[in-house]
Short mmCIF file of C-alpha atoms in Angstrom, two decimals:
data_model
loop_
_atom_site.label_atom_id
_atom_site.label_comp_id
_atom_site.label_asym_id
_atom_site.label_seq_id
_atom_site.Cartn_x
_atom_site.Cartn_y
_atom_site.Cartn_z
CA MET A 1 -11.31 9.55 17.72
CA HIS A 2 -14.59 8.83 15.92
CA LEU A 3 -13.79 10.91 12.82
CA THR A 4 -10.23 9.58 12.76
CA HIS A 5 -11.66 6.07 12.53
CA HIS A 6 -13.70 7.11 9.49
CA VAL A 7 -10.46 8.23 7.80
CA LEU A 8 -8.58 5.09 8.89
CA ARG A 9 -11.37 2.86 7.58
CA ALA A 10 -11.47 4.78 4.27
CA HIS A 11 -15.23 5.28 4.50
CA ASP A 12 -15.00 8.12 1.98
CA LEU A 13 -13.48 5.75 -0.60
CA ARG A 14 -15.98 2.99 0.20
CA ALA A 15 -19.09 5.22 0.05
CA PRO A 16 -21.74 4.23 -2.48
CA ASN A 17 -21.50 6.14 -5.73
CA ALA A 18 -24.53 8.25 -4.92
CA HIS A 19 -25.17 11.94 -4.65
CA ASN A 20 -28.62 11.36 -3.22
CA PRO A 21 -28.52 13.04 0.23
CA ALA A 22 -30.79 10.36 1.73
CA GLN A 23 -28.44 7.56 0.65
CA LEU A 24 -25.39 9.46 1.86
CA ARG A 25 -26.96 10.00 5.30
CA ALA A 26 -27.81 6.30 5.48
CA TRP A 27 -24.21 5.49 4.47
CA ASN A 28 -23.03 7.77 7.29
CA VAL A 29 -25.13 5.74 9.77
CA ALA A 30 -23.73 2.46 8.41
CA ALA A 31 -20.17 3.80 8.65
CA ASP A 32 -20.94 5.02 12.19
CA CYS A 33 -22.13 1.51 13.08
CA GLU A 34 -18.87 -0.04 11.87
CA THR A 35 -16.80 2.62 13.65
CA ASN A 36 -18.73 2.70 16.92
CA ASP A 37 -18.86 -1.09 17.13
CA ALA A 38 -15.05 -1.16 16.95
CA LEU A 39 -14.67 1.75 19.40
CA ASP A 40 -17.12 0.13 21.82
CA SER A 41 -14.83 -2.88 22.13
CA TRP A 42 -12.25 -0.77 24.00
CA GLN A 43 -14.02 2.39 25.13
CA GLU A 44 -17.64 3.01 25.91
CA VAL A 45 -19.50 4.98 23.26
CA PRO A 46 -22.46 7.20 24.19
CA ASP A 47 -25.88 5.51 24.09
CA ASP A 48 -27.15 7.86 21.39
CA TRP A 49 -24.33 6.98 18.98
CA PRO A 50 -25.51 4.42 16.43
CA GLY A 51 -24.24 0.89 16.61
CA PRO A 52 -25.48 -2.39 15.17
CA TRP A 53 -27.01 -3.14 18.58
CA HIS A 54 -29.72 -0.48 17.96
CA TRP A 55 -31.18 -2.50 15.07
CA ASP A 56 -30.24 -6.02 16.16
CA LEU A 57 -27.82 -6.23 13.26
CA PRO A 58 -24.81 -8.54 13.26
CA ARG A 59 -21.33 -7.05 13.46
CA SER A 60 -20.53 -6.28 9.86
CA ARG A 61 -18.81 -3.99 7.43
CA ALA A 62 -20.44 -0.67 6.64
CA GLU A 63 -21.47 -1.90 3.18
CA ASP A 64 -23.45 -4.80 4.66
CA CYS A 65 -24.96 -2.65 7.39
CA PHE A 66 -26.02 -0.08 4.76
CA GLN A 67 -27.89 -2.75 2.83
CA MET A 68 -29.48 -4.27 5.95
CA LEU A 69 -30.74 -0.86 7.14
CA PHE A 70 -32.57 -0.42 3.82
CA ASP A 71 -33.74 -4.03 3.60
CA ARG A 72 -35.26 -3.87 7.07
CA GLU A 73 -36.85 -0.47 6.36
CA PHE A 74 -35.11 1.47 9.13
CA VAL A 75 -34.21 4.23 6.66
CA ASP A 76 -36.64 6.98 5.69
CA PRO A 77 -36.14 6.94 1.89
CA ALA A 78 -36.95 10.63 1.60
CA SER A 79 -34.61 12.03 4.25
CA GLY A 80 -32.15 9.22 4.90
CA ALA A 81 -32.78 9.52 8.63
CA VAL A 82 -32.44 6.22 10.44
CA SER A 83 -34.57 5.49 13.49
CA TRP A 84 -34.63 2.94 16.28
CA ASP A 85 -36.86 2.21 19.24
CA ASP A 86 -35.23 2.92 22.60
CA ASP A 87 -37.49 1.56 25.37
CA GLY A 88 -40.61 2.79 23.60
CA THR A 89 -39.08 6.12 22.53
CA GLU A 90 -38.30 6.49 18.85
CA ARG A 91 -34.86 7.96 18.30
CA VAL A 92 -33.81 9.33 14.94
CA HIS A 93 -30.20 9.61 13.91
CA ASN A 94 -29.43 12.04 11.12
CA PRO A 95 -25.62 12.17 11.11
CA ASP A 96 -23.16 14.42 9.40
CA CYS A 97 -19.56 13.30 9.70
CA GLY A 98 -18.79 15.13 6.46
CA SER A 99 -16.33 14.20 3.77
CA ALA A 100 -14.55 11.75 6.10
CA VAL A 101 -17.49 9.45 5.35
CA THR A 102 -19.01 10.53 2.05
CA GLY A 103 -15.99 11.84 0.17
CA ILE A 104 -18.04 14.93 -0.70
CA ARG A 105 -16.87 18.18 0.87
CA ASP A 106 -19.63 19.92 2.82
CA ALA A 107 -20.02 23.71 2.85
CA TYR A 108 -18.88 23.94 6.50
CA GLU A 109 -15.61 22.10 5.79
CA ALA A 110 -12.31 23.70 4.89
CA PRO A 111 -11.86 24.54 1.18
CA ASP A 112 -9.91 22.25 -1.15
CA ASP A 113 -6.82 24.45 -1.00
CA SER A 114 -6.63 24.29 2.81
CA ASP A 115 -4.27 22.20 4.91
CA GLY A 116 -6.90 19.48 5.39
CA VAL A 117 -6.20 15.78 4.93
CA THR A 118 -5.51 14.96 1.27
CA ASP A 119 -6.01 11.53 -0.28
CA ILE A 120 -2.26 10.94 -0.10
CA GLY A 121 -2.19 12.22 3.49
CA ALA A 122 -5.02 9.84 4.44
CA ARG A 123 -3.12 6.90 2.91
CA GLN A 124 0.02 7.90 4.79
CA LEU A 125 -1.97 8.26 8.02
CA ARG A 126 -3.47 4.78 7.59
CA HIS A 127 0.00 3.33 6.93
CA VAL A 128 1.66 4.99 9.95
CA VAL A 129 -1.19 4.14 12.34
CA ALA A 130 -1.32 0.52 11.13
CA ASN A 131 2.43 0.09 11.68
CA ASP A 132 2.22 1.71 15.13
CA ILE A 133 -0.61 -0.64 16.16
CA VAL A 134 1.24 -3.73 14.94
CA ASP A 135 4.45 -2.59 16.66
CA TYR A 136 2.52 -2.04 19.90
CA GLU A 137 0.82 -5.43 19.74
CA ASN A 138 4.12 -7.17 18.94
CA SER A 139 5.80 -5.60 21.97
CA HIS A 140 2.97 -6.14 24.51
CA ASP A 141 1.20 -9.21 25.80
CA ASP A 142 -2.24 -7.61 25.63
CA GLU A 143 -4.20 -6.80 22.52
CA LEU A 144 -4.83 -3.10 21.92
CA CYS A 145 -8.10 -3.79 20.14
CA GLY A 146 -9.07 -6.91 18.25
CA ASP A 147 -10.81 -5.14 15.36
CA LEU A 148 -8.21 -2.39 15.16
CA GLY A 149 -5.38 -4.92 15.29
CA TYR A 150 -7.04 -6.93 12.51
CA TRP A 151 -7.47 -3.74 10.46
CA ALA A 152 -3.80 -2.84 10.98
CA PHE A 153 -2.63 -6.29 9.90
CA GLN A 154 -4.81 -6.07 6.76
CA GLN A 155 -3.40 -2.62 5.95
CA ILE A 156 0.17 -3.87 6.19
CA GLN A 157 -0.61 -7.02 4.17
CA HIS A 158 -2.16 -4.83 1.47
CA ASP A 159 0.91 -2.57 1.42
CA ALA A 160 3.24 -5.59 1.19
CA ALA A 161 1.23 -7.08 -1.67
CA ALA A 162 1.29 -3.88 -3.72
CA PRO A 163 3.64 -4.03 -6.69
CA TRP A 164 6.80 -1.95 -6.38
CA SER A 165 6.90 -1.10 -10.05
CA ARG A 166 4.55 -1.08 -13.01
CA GLY A 167 6.94 -2.93 -15.28
#
């Protein structure tokens, strides 16, 4: 579910234009914060998964969280590892969610010519999931997930606003 949320939220397309491994690791933490904060609203995430609560950050988009982590000096500029204090014990998070977050294929991932998720496949996945969420919320009295429902609505609005032709 966690990695799927990275694809749905297009973290690979939103990643900073950096090939510095330290910045990419920090981006992964920021994207994890955005993802885990949303997941935590409807399922409990493990304590050692990063969320904005570890750094007393407000709920925010990954881009804002990325900047705040650097501004508040939680990121080791050399390694990109991000630490927090957990009841007097320093915990360090050095994530690797791969190309789902950075857009850069790691050596352990399937090669480009594999049956992995393509850019077009990721767009189609986002579209189908967004429509399914909106359909669910329209047919039920309860909300599936506030943040996910908001995301789905934004996806559909974006699709509707896209021009049908170039002419």
